[in-house]
PDB file of C-alpha atoms in Angstrom:
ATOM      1  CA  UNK A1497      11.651  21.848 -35.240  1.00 62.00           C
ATOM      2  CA  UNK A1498       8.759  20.620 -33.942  1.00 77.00           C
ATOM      3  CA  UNK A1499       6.984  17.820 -36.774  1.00 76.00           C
ATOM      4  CA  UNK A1500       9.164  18.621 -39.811  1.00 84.00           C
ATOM      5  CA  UNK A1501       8.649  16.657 -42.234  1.00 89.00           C
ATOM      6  CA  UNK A1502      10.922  17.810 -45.167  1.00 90.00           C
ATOM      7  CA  UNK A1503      13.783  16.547 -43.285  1.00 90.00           C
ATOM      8  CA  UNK A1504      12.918  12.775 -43.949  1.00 94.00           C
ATOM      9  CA  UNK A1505      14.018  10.334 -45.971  1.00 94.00           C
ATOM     10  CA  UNK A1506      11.134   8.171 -47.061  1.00 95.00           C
ATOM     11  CA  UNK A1507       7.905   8.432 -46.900  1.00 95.00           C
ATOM     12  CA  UNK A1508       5.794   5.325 -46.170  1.00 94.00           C
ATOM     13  CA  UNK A1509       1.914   4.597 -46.764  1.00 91.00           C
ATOM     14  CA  UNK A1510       0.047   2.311 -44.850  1.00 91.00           C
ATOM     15  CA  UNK A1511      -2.312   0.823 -47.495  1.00 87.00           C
ATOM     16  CA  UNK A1512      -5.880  -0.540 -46.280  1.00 85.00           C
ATOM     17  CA  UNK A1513      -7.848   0.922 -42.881  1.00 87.00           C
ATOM     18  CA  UNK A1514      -6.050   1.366 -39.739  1.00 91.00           C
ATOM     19  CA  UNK A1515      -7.687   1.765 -36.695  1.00 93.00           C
ATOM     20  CA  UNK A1516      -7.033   5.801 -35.932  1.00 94.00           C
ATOM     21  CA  UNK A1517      -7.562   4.777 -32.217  1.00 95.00           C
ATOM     22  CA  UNK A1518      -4.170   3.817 -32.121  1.00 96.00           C
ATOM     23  CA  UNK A1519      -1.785   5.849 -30.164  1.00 96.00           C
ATOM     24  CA  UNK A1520       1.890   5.826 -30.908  1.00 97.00           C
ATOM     25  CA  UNK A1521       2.987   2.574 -29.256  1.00 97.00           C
ATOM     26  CA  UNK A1522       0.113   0.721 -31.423  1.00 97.00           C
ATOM     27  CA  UNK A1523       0.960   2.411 -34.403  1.00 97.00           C
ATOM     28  CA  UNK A1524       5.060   1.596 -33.839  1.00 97.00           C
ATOM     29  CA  UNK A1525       3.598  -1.903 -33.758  1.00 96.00           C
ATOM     30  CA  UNK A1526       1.957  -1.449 -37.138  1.00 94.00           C
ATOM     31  CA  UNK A1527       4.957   0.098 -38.694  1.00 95.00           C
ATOM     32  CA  UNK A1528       7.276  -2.883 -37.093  1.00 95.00           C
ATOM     33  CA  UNK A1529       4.581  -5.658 -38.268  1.00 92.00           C
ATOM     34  CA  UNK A1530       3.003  -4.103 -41.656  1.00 88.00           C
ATOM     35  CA  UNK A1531       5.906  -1.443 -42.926  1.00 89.00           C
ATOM     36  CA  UNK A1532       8.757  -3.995 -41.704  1.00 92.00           C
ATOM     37  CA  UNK A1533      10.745  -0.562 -40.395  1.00 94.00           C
ATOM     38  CA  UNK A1534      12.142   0.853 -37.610  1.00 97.00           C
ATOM     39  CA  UNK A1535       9.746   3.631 -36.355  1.00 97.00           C
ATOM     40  CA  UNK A1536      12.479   5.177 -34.965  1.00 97.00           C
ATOM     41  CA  UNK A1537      14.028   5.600 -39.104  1.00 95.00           C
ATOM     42  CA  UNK A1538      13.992   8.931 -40.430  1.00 94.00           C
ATOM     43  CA  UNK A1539      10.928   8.330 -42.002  1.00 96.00           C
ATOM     44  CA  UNK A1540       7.326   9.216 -42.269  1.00 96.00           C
ATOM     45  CA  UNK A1541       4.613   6.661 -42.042  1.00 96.00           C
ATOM     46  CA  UNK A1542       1.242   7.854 -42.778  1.00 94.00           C
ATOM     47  CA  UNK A1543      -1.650   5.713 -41.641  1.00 93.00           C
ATOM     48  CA  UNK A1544      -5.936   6.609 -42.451  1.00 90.00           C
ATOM     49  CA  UNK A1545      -9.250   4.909 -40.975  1.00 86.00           C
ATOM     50  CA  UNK A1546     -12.778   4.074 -42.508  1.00 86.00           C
ATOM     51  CA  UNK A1547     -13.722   7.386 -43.246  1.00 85.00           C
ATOM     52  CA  UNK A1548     -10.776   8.536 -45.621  1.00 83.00           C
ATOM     53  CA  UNK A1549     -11.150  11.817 -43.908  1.00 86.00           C
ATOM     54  CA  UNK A1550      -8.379  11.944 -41.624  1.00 88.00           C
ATOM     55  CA  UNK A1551      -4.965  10.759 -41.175  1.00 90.00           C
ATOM     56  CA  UNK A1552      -2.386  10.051 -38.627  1.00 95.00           C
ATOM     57  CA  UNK A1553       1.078  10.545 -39.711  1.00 95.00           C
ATOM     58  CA  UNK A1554       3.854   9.287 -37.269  1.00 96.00           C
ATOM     59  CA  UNK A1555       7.742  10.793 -37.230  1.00 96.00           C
ATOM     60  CA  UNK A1556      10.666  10.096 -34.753  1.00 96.00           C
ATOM     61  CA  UNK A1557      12.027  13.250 -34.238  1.00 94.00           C
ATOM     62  CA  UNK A1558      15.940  11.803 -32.543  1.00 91.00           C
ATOM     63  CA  UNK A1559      14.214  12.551 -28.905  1.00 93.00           C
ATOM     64  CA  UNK A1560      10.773  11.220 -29.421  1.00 95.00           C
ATOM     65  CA  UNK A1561       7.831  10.642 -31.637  1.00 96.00           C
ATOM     66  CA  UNK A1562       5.372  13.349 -33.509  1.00 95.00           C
ATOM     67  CA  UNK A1563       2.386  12.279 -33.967  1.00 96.00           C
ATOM     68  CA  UNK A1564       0.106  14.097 -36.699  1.00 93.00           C
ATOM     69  CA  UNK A1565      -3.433  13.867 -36.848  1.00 92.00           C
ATOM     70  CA  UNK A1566      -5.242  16.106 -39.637  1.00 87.00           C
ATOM     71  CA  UNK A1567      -9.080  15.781 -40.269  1.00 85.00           C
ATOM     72  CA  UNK A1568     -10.234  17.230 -43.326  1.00 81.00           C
ATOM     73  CA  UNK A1569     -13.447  19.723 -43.228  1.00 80.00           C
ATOM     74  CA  UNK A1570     -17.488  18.917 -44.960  1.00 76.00           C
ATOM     75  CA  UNK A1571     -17.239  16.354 -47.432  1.00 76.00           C
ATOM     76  CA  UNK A1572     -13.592  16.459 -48.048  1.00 75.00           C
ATOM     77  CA  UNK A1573     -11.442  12.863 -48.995  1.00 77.00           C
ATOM     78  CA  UNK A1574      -8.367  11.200 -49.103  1.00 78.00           C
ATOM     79  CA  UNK A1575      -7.942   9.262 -52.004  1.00 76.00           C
ATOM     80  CA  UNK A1576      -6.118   6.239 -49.602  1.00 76.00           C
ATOM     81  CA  UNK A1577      -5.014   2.602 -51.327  1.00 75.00           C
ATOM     82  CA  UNK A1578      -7.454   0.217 -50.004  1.00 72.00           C
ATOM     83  CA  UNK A1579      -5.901  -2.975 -51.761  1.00 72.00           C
ATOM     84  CA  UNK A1580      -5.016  -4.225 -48.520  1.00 64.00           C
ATOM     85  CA  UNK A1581      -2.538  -4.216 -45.456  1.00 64.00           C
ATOM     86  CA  UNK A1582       0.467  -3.278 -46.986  1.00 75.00           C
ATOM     87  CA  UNK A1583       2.560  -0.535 -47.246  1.00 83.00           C
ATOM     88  CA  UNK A1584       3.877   1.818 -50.372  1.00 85.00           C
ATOM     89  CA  UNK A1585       6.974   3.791 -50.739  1.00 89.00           C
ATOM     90  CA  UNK A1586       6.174   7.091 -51.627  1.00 91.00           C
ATOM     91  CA  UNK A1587       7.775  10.303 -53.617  1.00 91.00           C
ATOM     92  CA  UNK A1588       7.131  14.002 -52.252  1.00 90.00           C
ATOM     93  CA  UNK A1589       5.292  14.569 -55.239  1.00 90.00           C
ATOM     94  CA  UNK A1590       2.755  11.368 -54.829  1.00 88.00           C
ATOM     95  CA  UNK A1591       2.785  12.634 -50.767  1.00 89.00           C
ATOM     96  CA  UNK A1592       1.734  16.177 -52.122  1.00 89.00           C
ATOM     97  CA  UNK A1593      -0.899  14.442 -54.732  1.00 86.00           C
ATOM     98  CA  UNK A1594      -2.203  12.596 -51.585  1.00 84.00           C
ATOM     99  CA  UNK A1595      -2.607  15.357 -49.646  1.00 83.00           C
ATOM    100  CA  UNK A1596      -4.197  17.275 -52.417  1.00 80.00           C
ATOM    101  CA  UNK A1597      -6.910  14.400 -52.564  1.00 78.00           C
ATOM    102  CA  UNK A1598      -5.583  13.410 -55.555  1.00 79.00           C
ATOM    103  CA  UNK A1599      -4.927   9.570 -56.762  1.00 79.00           C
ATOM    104  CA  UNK A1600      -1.132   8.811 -55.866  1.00 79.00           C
ATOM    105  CA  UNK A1601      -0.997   6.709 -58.947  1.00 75.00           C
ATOM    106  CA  UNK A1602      -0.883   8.934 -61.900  1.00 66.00           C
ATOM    107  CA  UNK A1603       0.751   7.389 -64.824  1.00 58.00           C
ATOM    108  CA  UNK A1604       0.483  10.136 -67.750  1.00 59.00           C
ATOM    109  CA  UNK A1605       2.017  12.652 -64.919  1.00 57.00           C
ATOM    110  CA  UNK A1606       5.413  11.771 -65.562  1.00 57.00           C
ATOM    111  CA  UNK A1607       6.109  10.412 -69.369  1.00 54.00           C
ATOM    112  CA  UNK A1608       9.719   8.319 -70.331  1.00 53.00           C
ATOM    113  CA  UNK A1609      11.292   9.846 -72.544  1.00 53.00           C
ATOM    114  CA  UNK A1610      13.155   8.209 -75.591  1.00 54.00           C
ATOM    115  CA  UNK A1611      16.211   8.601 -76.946  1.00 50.00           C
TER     116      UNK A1611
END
């Protein structure tokens, strides 16, 4: 199916700006240079400009590439790691926190337990 992502096995963030100009030859570059991954893994890599509100996610479907763009409405934000031009591993349920505009790093979310 066309863009599914709940077939992939890891979900990668592209920390810092990227320039959303990029098509999908400059952004396989970015995943290759910044990500150190094969685009063409069964993985998601998610990549946001200046503006925090929009994304571009990029997928290799076995035939070809995806490419996802999503631009949120008014005043809407991602809350997108700006540290610097790295990239983070991420669960489904930091990916869902992301795309809920909520911080991916919530450390009282999931508590250790003891025993």
């Amino acid at each position: 199916m066309l863009g599914d992502i709940s077939r992939v096995e890891n979900i990668y963030l592209v920390c810092g700006y990227t320039d959303l100009r990029k098509s999908i030859d400059g952004l396989c570059a970015v995943v290759e240079e910044v990500v150190k991954q094969d685009p063409k893994s069964n993985a998601l890599f998610l990549f946001c400009g200046r503006q925090c509100d929009r994304f571009k996610a990029l997928l290799w479907e076995g035939d070809g590439y995806v490419l996802i763009y999503k631009r949120l409405d008014a005043a809407g934000r991602y809350r997108w790691p700006r540290s610097n031009q790295e990239a983070k591993s991420l669960t489904w349920q930091q990916f869902d926190w992301l795309m809920s505009g909520i911080d991916i790093e919530q450390p009282k979310a999931i508590r250790a337990h003891y025993g």
